[in-house]
Coordinates of C-alpha atoms and ligand atoms in Angstrom, one line a residue:
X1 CA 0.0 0.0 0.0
X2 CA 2.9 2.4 0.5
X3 CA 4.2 1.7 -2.5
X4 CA 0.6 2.6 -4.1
X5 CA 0.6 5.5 -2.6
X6 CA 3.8 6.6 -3.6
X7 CA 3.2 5.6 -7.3
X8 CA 0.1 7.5 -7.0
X9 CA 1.5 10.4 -5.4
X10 CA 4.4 10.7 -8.0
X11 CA 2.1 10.1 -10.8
X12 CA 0.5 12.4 -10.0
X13 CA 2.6 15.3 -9.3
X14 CA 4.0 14.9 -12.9
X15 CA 0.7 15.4 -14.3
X16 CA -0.4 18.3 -12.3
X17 CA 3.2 19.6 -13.6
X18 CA 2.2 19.1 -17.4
X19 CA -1.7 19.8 -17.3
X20 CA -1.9 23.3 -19.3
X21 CA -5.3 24.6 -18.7
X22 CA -7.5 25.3 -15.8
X23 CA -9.9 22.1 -17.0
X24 CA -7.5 19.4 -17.3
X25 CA -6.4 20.4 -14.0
X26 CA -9.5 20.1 -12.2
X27 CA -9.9 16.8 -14.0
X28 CA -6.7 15.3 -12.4
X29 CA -7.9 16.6 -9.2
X30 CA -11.5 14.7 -9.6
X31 CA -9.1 11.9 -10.8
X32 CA -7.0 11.8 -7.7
X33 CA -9.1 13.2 -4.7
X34 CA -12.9 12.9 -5.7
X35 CA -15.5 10.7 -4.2
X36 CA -14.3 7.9 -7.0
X37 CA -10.4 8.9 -7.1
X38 CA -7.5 7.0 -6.9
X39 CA -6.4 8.3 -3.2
X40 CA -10.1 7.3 -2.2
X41 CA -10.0 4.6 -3.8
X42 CA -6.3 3.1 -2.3
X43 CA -7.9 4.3 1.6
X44 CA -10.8 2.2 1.5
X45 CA -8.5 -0.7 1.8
X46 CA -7.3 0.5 5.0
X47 CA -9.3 -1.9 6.8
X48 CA -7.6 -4.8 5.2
X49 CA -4.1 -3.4 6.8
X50 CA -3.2 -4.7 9.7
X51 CA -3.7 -2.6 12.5
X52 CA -0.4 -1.8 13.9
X53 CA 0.5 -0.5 10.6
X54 CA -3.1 1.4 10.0
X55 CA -1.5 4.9 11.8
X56 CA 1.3 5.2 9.7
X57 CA -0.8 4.5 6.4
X58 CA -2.4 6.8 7.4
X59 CA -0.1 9.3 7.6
X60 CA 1.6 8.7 4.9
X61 CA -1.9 8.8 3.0
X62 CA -2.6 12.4 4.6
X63 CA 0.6 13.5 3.7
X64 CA 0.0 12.9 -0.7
X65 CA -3.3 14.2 0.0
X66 CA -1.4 18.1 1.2
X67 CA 1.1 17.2 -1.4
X68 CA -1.1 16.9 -4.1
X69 CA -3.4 19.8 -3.0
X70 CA -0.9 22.7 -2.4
X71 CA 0.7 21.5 -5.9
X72 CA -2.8 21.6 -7.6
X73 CA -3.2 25.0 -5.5
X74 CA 0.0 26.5 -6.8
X75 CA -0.5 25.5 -10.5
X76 CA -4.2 26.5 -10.5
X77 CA -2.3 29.9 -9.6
X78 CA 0.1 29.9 -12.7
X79 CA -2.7 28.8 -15.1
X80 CA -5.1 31.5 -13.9
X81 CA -2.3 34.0 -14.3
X82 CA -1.2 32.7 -17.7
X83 CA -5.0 32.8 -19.1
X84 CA -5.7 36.7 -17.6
X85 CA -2.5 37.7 -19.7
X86 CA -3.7 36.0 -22.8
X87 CA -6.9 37.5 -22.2
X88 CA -5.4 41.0 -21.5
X89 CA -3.2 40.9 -24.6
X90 CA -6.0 40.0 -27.0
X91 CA -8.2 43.0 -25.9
X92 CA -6.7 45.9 -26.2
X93 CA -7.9 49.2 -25.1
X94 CA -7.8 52.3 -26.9
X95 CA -7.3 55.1 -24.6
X96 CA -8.4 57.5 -27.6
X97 CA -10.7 57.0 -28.8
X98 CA -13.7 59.7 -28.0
X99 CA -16.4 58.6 -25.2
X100 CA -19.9 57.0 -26.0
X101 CA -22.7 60.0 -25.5
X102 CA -25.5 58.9 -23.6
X103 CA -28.7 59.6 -25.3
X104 CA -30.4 62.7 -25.3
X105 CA -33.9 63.1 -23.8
X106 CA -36.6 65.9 -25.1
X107 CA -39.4 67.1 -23.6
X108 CA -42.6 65.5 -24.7
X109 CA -45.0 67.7 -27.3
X110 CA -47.7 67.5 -25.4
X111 CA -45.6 68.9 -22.1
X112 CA -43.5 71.8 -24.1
X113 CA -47.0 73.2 -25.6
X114 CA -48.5 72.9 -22.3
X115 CA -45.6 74.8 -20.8
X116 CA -45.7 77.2 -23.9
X117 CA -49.0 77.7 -23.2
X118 CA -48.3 78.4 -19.5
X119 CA -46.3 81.2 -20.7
X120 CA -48.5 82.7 -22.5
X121 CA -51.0 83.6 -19.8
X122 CA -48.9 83.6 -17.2
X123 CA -47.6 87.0 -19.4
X124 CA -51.2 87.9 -19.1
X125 CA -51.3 87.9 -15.4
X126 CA -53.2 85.0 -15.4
X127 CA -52.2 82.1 -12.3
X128 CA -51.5 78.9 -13.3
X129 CA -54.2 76.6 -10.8
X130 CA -54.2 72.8 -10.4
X131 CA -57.0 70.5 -9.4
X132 CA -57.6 66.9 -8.8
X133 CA -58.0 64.3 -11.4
X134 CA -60.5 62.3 -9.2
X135 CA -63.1 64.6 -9.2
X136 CA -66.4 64.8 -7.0
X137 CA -69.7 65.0 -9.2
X138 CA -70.4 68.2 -7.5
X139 CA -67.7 70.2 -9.1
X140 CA -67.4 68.3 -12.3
X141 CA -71.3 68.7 -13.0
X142 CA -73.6 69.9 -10.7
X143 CA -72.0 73.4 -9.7
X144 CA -71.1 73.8 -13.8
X145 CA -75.1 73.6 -13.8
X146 CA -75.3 70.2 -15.3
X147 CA -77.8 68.8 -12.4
X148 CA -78.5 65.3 -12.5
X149 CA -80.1 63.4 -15.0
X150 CA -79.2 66.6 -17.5
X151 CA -78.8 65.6 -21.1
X152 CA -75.1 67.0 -21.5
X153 CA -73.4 64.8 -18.9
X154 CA -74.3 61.6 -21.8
X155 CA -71.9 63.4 -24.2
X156 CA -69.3 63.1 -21.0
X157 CA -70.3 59.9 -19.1
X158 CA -67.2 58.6 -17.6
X159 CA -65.0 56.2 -15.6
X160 CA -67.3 56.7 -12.3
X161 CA -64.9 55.5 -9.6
X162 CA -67.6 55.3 -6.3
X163 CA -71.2 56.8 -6.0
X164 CA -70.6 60.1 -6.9
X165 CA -66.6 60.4 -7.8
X166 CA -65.4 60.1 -11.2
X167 CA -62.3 61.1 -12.9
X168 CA -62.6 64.3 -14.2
X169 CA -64.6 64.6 -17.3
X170 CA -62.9 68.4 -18.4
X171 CA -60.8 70.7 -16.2
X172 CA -64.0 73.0 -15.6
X173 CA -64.4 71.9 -12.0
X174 CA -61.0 73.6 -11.2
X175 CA -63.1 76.9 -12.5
X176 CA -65.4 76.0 -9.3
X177 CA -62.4 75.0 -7.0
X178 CA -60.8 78.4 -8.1
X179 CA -64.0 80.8 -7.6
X180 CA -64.1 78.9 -3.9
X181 CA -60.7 79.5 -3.1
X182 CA -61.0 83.5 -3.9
X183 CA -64.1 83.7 -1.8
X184 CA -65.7 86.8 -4.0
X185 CA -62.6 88.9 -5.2
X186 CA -62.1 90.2 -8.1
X187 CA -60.2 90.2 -10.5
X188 CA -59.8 86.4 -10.9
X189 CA -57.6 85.6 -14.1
X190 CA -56.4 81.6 -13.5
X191 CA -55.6 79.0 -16.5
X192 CA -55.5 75.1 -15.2
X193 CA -54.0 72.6 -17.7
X194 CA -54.2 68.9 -16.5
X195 CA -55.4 65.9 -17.2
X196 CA -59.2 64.4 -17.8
X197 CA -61.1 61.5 -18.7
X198 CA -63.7 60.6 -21.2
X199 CA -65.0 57.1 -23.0
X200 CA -63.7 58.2 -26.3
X201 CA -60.7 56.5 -28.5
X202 CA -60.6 56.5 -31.8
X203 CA -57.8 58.7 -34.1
X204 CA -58.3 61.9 -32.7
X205 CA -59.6 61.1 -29.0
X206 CA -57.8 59.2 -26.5
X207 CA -59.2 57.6 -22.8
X208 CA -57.2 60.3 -21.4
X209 CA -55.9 63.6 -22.5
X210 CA -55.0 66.7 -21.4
X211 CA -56.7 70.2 -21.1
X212 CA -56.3 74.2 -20.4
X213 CA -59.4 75.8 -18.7
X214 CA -59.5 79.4 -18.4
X215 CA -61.4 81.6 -16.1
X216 CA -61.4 85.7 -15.9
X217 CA -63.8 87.3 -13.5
X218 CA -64.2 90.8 -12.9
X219 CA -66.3 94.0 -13.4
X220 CA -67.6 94.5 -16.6
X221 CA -65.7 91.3 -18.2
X222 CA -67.6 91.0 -22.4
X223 CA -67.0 88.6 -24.8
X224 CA -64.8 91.5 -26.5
X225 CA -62.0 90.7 -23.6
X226 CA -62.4 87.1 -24.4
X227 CA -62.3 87.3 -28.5
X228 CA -59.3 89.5 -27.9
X229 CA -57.7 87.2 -25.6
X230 CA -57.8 83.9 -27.6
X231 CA -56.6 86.0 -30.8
X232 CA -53.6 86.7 -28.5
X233 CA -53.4 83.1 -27.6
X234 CA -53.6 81.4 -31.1
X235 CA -51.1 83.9 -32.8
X236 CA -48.6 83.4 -30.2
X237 CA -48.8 79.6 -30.5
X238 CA -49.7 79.9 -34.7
X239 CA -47.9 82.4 -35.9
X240 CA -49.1 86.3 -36.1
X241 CA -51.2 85.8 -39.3
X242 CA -53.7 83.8 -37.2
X243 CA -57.1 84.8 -36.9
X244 CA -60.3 83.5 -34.9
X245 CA -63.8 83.2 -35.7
X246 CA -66.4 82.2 -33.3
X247 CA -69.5 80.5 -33.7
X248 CA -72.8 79.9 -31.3
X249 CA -72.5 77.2 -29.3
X250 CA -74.0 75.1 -26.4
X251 CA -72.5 74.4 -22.9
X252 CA -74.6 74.5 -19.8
X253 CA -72.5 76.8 -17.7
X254 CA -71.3 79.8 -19.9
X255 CA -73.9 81.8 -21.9
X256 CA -74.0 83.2 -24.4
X257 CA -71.8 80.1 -25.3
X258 CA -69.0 79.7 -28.5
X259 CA -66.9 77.6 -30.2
X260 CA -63.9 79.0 -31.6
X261 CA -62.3 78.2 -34.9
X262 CA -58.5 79.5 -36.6
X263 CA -57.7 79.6 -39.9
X264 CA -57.1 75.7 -40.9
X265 CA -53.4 74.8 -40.4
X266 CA -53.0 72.8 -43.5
X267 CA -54.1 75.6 -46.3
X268 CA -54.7 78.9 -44.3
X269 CA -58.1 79.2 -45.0
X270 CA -57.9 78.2 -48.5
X271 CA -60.6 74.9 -48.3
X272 CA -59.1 71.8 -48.1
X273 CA -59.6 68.2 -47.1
X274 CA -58.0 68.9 -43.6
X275 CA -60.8 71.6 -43.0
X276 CA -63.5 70.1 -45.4
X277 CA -63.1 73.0 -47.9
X278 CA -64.5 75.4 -44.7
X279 CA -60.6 77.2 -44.6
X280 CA -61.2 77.0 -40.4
X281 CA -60.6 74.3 -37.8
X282 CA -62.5 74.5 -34.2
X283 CA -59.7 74.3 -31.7
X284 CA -62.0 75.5 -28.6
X285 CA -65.0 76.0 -26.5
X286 CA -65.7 79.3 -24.6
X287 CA -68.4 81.6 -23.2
X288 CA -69.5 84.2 -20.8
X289 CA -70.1 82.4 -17.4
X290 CA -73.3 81.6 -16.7
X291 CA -75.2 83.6 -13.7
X292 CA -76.2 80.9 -11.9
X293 CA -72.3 79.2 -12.0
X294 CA -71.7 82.4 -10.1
X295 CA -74.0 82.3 -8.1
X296 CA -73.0 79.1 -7.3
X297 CA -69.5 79.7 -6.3
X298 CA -69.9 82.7 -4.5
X299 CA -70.0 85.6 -7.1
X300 CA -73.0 88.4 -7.4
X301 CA -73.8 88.3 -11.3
X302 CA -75.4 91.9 -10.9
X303 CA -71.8 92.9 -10.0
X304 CA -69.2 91.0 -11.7
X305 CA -69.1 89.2 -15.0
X306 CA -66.6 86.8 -16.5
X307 CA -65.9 84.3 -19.6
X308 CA -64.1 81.0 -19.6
X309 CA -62.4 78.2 -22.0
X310 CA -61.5 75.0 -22.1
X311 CA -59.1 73.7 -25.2
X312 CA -57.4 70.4 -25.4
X313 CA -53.2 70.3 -25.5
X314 CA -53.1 67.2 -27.6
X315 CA -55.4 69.0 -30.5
X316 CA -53.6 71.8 -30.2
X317 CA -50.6 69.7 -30.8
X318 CA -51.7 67.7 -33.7
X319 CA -52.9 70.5 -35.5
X320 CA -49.9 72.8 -35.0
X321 CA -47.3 69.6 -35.1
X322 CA -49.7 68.1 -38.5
X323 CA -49.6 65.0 -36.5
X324 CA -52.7 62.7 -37.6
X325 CA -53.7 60.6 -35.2
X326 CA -53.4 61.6 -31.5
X327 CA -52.1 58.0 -30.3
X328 CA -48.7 58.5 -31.9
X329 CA -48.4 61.0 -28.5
X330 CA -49.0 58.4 -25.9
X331 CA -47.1 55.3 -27.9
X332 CA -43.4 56.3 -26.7
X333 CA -42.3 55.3 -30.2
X334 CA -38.8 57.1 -30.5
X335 CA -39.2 57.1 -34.1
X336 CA -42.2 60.0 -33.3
X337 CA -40.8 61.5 -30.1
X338 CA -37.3 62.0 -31.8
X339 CA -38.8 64.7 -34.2
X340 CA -39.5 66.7 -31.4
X341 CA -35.8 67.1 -30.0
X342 CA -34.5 70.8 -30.1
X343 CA -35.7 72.9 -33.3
X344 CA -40.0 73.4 -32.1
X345 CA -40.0 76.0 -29.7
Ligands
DAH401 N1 -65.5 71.8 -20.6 C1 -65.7 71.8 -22.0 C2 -65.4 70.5 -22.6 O1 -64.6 69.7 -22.1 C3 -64.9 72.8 -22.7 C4 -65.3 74.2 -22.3 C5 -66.2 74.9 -23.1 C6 -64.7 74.8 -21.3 C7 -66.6 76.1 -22.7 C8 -65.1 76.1 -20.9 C9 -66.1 76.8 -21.7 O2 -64.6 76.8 -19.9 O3 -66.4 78.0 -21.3 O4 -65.9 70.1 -23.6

């Protein structure tokens, strides 16, 4: 049995010695002191020895196992070493070569025309008001004076999320939460862009999408400070040659009540299939605010008088961007948002 171990242990060492890779090392190792390896293998008969000899056997046996693991140790060392060089040497680094940019972000067309918009009033002396998505009925109908059961709140039905909480159909509540807040004073000049909630998809109407309400109260507000305003408005965000025209309209809390058309942005009024040969495009609704909204909210219509609006971002931005269908704004497609880096103001 000594002499097996010796054989072994000698055998061994010469192979550990010639193995060249990191593999056929840990196969000679498997080989010599796995479960099934020789060393294993020459210890199991141990019993067969007779006894007064079993101690040194054993020590002797102990001693090829350190032998043969602090050789396998060292030349696992070497071969690792050997490998990194060949691995540095074969990739070399070029210390100049320029860095890689990160990509550049852009602000999204809907948020850059919201802000522009922001802007604009904000230079009118306008405050910029915010109000909450999840809405109670009370503001988003009933104090707009669409009661119950009226006829208009079909057109608006919405995601109803308890009895009476819904998210917000339009951001005309935030014309009630503003009139609140201000208790009675005059003048009130607020804008609140945001976003609301209707039933509607198809190419130009999306589940969600975003809005800019407008409310000016004060003594002897007409329909002339509003037509002047929105002229103001649509040149600023259409160019100077823009112009407005306003038709009668319907909506249960302004009155008299308009909807407000520019020159079509595809053929400037020329007739085309954009505008169906009319030359104008509706881009808002608007109105003098009804007495009884007013009323409602704390304002005396013998003394005060005011006109609102309500326009939606993402038409704005399709018709001043020419972009057809309004879910290439919420699809993240970088192919879209990529034309909107730098150049649009
Ligand atoms: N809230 C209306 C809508 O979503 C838009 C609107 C029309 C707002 C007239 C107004 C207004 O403030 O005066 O369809």
């Amino acid at each position: 049995m000594e002499q097996m171990l010796n054989n072994l242990k000698e055998e061994a060492l010469k192979a550990i010695a010639a193995a060249s890779e990191l593999g056929e090392l840990e196969n000679i190792r498997l080989a010599c002191l796995g479960k099934k390896g020789q060393l294993t293998a020459v210890l199991r008969q141990m019993g067969s020895m007779p006894p007064q000899e079993r101690p040194r056997l054993g020590q002797l046996a102990n001693a090829v196992r350190d032998a043969l693991e602090e050789a396998l140790a060292s030349r696992r060392e070497e071969l690792e070493a050997r490998e990194q060089e060949a691995r540095l040497a074969a990739e070399r680094v070029d210390v100049t070569l320029p860095g890689r940019k990160p990509g550049r972000g852009a602000v999204h067309p809907i948020m850059r025309l919201r802000r522009q918009i922001e802007d604009i009033f904000l230079g009118m002396g306008y405050t910029i008001e915010e109000g909450p998505e999840i809405e109670a009925d009370y503001y988003n109908f009933v104090a707009l004076n669409i009661p119950k059961h009226h006829p208009a709140r079909d057109m608006q039905d919405t995601f109803y999320v308890g009895a009476d909480v819904l998210l917000r159909t339009h951001t005309s509540p935030v014309q009630v939460r503003a009139m609140e807040k201000a208790r009675g004073k005059v003048p009130l000049k607020m804008i609140c862009p945001g976003k609301v909630y209707r039933k509607d998809d198809d190419a130009t109407h999306s589940p969600m999408f975003f809005q800019v309400e407008g409310l000016v109260i004060d003594r002897g507000i007409s329909l002339a400070d509003l037509k002047g305003t929105l002229l103001h408005f649509v040149r600023e965000i259409f160019g100077p040659g823009q112009r407005i025209r306003l038709r009668p309209s319907f909506f249960p809390f302004t009155e008299p009540s308009v909807e407000v058309d520019i020159l079509c942005t595809a053929c400037a009024g020329a007739g085309c299939r954009v505008c169906k040969a009319s030359g104008w495009l509706e881009i808002l609704g608007a109105g003098m605010v009804h007495p009884r909204v007013l009323e409602m909210s704390g304002y005396d219509p013998g003394q005060v008088s005011g006109f609102a609006f309500g326009l939606g971002i993402d038409r704005v931005a399709m018709l001043k961007y020419g972009i057809h269908n309004i879910r290439h704004l919420y699809q993240n497609d970088l192919r879209v948002l990529k034309q909107f880096q730098g150049g649009l103001e």
